[in-house]
Short mmCIF file of C-alpha atoms in Angstrom, two decimals:
data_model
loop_
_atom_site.label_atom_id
_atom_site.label_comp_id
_atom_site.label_asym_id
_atom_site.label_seq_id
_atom_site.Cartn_x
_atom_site.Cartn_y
_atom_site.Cartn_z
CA UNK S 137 90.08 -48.83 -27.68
CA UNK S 138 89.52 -49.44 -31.26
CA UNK S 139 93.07 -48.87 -34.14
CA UNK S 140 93.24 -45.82 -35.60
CA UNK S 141 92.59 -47.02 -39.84
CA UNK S 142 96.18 -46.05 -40.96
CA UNK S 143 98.03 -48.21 -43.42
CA UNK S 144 101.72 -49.82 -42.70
CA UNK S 145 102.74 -47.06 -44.71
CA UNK S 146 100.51 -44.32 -42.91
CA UNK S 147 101.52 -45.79 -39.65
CA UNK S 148 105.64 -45.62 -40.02
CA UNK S 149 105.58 -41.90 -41.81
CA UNK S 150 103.65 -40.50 -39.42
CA UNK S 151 104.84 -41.82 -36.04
CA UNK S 152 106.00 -38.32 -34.62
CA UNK S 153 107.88 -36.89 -31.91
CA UNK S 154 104.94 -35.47 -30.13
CA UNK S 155 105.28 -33.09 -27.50
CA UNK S 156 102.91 -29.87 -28.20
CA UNK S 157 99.90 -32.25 -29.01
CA UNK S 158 100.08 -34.62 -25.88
CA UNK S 159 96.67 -34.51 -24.08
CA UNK S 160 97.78 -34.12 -20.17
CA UNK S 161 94.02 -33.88 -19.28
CA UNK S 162 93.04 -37.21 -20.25
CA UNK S 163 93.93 -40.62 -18.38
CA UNK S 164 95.94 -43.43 -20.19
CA UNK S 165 94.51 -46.78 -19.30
CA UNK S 166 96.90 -49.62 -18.37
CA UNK S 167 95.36 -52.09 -20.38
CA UNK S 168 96.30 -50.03 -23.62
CA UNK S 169 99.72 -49.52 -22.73
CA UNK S 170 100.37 -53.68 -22.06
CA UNK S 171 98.49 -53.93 -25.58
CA UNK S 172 101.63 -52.06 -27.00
CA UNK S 173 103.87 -53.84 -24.67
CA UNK S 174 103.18 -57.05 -25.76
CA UNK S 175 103.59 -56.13 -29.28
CA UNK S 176 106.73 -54.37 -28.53
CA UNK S 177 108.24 -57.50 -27.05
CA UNK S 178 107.80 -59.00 -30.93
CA UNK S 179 110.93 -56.95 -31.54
CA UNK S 180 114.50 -58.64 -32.25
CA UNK S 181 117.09 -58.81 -29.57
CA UNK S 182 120.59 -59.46 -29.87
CA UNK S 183 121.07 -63.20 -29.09
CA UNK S 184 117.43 -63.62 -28.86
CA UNK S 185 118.63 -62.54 -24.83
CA UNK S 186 115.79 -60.25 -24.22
CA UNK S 187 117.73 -58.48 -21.15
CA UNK S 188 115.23 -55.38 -21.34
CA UNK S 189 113.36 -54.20 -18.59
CA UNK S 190 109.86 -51.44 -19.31
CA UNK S 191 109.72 -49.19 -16.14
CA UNK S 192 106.28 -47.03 -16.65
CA UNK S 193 105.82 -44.14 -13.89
CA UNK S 194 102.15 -43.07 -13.19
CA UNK S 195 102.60 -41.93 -9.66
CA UNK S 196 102.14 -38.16 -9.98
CA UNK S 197 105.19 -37.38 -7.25
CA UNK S 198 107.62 -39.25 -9.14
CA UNK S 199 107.12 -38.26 -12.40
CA UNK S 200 107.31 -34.69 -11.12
CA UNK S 201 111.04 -35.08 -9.36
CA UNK S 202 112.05 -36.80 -12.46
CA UNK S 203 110.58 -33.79 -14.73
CA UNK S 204 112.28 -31.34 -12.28
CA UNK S 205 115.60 -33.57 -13.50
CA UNK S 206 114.92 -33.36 -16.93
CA UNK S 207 113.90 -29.20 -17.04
CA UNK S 208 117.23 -29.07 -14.95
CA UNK S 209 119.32 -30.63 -17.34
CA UNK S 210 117.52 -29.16 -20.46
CA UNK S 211 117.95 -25.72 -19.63
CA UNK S 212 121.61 -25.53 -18.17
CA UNK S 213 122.98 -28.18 -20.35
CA UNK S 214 121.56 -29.57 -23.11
CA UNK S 215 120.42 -26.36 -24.82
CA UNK S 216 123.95 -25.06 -25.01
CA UNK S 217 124.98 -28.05 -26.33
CA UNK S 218 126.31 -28.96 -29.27
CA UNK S 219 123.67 -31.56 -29.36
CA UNK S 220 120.54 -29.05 -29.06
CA UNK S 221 117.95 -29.06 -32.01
CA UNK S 222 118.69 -25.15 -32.18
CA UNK S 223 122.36 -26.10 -33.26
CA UNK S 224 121.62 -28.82 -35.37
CA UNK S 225 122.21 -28.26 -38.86
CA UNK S 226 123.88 -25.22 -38.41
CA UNK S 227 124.65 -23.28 -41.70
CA UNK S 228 121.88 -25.29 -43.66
CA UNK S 229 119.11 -22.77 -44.62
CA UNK S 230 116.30 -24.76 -45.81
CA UNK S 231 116.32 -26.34 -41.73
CA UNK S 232 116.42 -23.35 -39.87
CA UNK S 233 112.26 -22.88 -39.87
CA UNK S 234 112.25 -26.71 -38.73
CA UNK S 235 114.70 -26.49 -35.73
CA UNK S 236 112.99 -23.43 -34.72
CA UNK S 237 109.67 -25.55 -34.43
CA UNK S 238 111.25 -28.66 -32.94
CA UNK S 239 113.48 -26.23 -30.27
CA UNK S 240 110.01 -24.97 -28.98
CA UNK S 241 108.43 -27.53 -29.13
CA UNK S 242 111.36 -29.21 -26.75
CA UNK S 243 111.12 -26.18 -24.66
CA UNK S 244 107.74 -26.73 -24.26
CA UNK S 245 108.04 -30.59 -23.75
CA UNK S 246 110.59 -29.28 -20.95
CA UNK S 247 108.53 -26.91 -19.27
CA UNK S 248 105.29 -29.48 -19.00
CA UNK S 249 106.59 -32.87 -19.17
CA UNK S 250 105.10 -33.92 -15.29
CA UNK S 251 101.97 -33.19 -16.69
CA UNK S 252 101.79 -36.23 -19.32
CA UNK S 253 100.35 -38.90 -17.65
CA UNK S 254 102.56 -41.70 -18.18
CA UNK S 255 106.17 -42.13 -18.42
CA UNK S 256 108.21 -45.47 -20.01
CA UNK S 257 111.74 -46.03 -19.03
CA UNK S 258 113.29 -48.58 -21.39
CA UNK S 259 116.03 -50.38 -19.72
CA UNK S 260 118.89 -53.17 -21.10
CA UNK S 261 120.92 -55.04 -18.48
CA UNK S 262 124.78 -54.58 -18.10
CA UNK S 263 126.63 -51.21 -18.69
CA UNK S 264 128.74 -50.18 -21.37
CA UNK S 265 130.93 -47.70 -19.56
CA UNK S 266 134.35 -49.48 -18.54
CA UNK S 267 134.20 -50.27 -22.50
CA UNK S 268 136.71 -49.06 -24.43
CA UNK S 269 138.42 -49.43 -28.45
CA UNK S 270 136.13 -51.23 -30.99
CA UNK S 271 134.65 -53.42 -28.15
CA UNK S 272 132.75 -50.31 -26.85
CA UNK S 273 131.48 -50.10 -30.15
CA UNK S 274 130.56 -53.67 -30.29
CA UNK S 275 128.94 -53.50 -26.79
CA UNK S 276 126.80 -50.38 -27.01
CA UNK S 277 125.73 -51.37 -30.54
CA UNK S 278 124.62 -55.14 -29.05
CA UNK S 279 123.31 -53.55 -26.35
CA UNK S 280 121.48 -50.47 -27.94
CA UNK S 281 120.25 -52.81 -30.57
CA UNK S 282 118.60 -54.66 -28.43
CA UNK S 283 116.32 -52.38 -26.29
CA UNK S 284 115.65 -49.81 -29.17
CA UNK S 285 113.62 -51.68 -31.64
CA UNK S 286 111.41 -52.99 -28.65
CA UNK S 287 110.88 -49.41 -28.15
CA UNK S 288 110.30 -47.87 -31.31
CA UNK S 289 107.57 -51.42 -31.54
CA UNK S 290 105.65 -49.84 -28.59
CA UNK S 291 105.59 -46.35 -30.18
CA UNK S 292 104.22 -47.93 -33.20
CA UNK S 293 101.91 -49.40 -31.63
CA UNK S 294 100.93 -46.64 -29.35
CA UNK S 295 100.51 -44.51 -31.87
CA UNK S 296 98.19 -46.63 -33.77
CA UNK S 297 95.90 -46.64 -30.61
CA UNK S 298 95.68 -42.18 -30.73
CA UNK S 299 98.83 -42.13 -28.32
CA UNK S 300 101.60 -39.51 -28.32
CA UNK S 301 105.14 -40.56 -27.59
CA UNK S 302 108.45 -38.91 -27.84
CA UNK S 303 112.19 -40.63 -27.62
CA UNK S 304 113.93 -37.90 -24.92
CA UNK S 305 117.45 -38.58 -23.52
CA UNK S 306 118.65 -35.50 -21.65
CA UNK S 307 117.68 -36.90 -17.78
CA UNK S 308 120.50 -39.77 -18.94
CA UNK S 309 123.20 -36.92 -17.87
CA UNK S 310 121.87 -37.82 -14.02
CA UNK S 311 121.01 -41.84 -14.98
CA UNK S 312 121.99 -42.20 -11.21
CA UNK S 313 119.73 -40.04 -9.95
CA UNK S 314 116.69 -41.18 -11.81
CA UNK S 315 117.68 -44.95 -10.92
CA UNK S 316 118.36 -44.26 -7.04
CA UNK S 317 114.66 -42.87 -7.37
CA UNK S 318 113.04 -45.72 -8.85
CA UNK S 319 115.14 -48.29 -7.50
CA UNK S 320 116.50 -49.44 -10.59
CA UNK S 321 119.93 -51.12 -9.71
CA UNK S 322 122.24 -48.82 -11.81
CA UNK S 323 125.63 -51.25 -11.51
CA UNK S 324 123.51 -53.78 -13.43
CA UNK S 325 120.92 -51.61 -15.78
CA UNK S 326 121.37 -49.12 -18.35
CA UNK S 327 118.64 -46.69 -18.55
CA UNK S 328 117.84 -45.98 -22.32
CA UNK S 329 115.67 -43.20 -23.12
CA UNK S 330 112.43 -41.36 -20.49
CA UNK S 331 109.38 -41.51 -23.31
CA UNK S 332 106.37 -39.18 -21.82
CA UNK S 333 102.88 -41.47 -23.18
CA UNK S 334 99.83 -39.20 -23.74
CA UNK S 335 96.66 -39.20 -25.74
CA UNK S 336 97.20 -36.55 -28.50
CA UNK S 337 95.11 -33.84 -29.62
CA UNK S 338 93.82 -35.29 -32.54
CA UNK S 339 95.06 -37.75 -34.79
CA UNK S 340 96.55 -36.51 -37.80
CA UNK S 341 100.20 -36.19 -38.25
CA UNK S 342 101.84 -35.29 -41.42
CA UNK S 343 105.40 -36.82 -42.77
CA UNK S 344 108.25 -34.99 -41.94
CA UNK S 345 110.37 -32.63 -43.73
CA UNK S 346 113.68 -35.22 -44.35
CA UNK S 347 117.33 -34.79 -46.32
CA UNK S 348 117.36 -35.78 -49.66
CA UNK S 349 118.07 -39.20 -50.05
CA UNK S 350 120.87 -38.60 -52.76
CA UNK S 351 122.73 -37.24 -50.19
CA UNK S 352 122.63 -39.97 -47.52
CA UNK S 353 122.03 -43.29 -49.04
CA UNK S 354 125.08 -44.97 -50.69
CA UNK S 355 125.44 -47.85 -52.49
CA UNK S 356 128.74 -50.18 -52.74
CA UNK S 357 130.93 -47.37 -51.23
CA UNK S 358 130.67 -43.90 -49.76
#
């Protein structure tokens, strides 16, 4: 499949979360995805280590028990949260119209996510959990930042080939689970993120609404 004609800058402001636009109808071919792979392996690792792992689920019954998981989770325990888009930037005005959108649209991503086609798993080795002090912090940031710009690569990359992705965390409250399902040893992995991988319905995306950058980029000292 031929690039969509978006420019660097085209390309990074308009990578989306995309949930309500994913095409479930439409097949994603293998061949595409290890085009974005391969560019997503370009990324930086700490150490140059490269201790990731890219678990993609096609088979139909296994991305449904892991989307049973995942509505599970969403709907008893992440959208009480604390974490939830709807309570996100509580007391700030000029969001509420945007959380409203992205806390259907992650209703809706909820509700339907079996029905995208593909599903990545990003995976680092080790485990950060008997971490504790400054060390954790050391650890999870070593260990984070080097699985998560491999990931974000792909996105890119998918998303210059007319695929939608989205970066979704909730099943990680029942990692076990989801590992004991797809075999992934979970003493020795750390699952990072479940990103459903569709076509979209068409290919224009706009920038998104952001903070003012007065407010969150400092210079020297806080």
């Amino acid at each position: 499949m031929s690039n969509l004609t978006l420019t660097n800058d085209e390309l990074l402001s308009t990578t989306r979360a995309v949930r309500k636009r994913l095409d479930f109808d439409r097949p994603v071919e293998k061949e595409v995805l290890m085009e974005c792979m391969e560019l997503g392996l370009q990324a930086p690792s700490g150490s140059n280590a490269q201790g990731w792992h890219f678990l993609f689920v096609t088979d139909p019954d296994k991305r449904q028990a892991i989307a049973d998981i995942y509505q599970n989770l969403f709907n008893n325990v992440y959208a009480a949260s604390d974490m939830s888009a709807a309570k996100m930037h509580a007391g700030d005005p000029t969001m509420e119209a945007t959380q409203e959108r992205v806390m259907s649209s992650a209703q809706f991503l909820a509700d339907n996510m079996a029905k995208a086609p593909v599903f990545l798993i990003p995976c680092i080795s080790g485990r950060m959990d008997g971490a504790t002090g400054e060390m954790a912090n050391v650890g999870q940031a070593s260990a984070f930042g080097s699985i998560i710009p491999a990931a974000w690569s792909f996105m890119l990359a998918a998303r210059a080939r007319g695929l939608g992705t989205c970066w979704t965390t909730v099943h990680l409250m029942q990692e076990k689970a989801v590992s004991d399902l797809l075999g992934i040893p979970y003493d020795e992995v750390t699952q990072v993120a479940l990103i459903p991988i569709a076509y979209t319905k068409g290919t224009e995306f706009k920038p998104a609404p952001r903070k003012n950058m007065d407010d969150i980029v400092h210079f020297e000292s806080w």
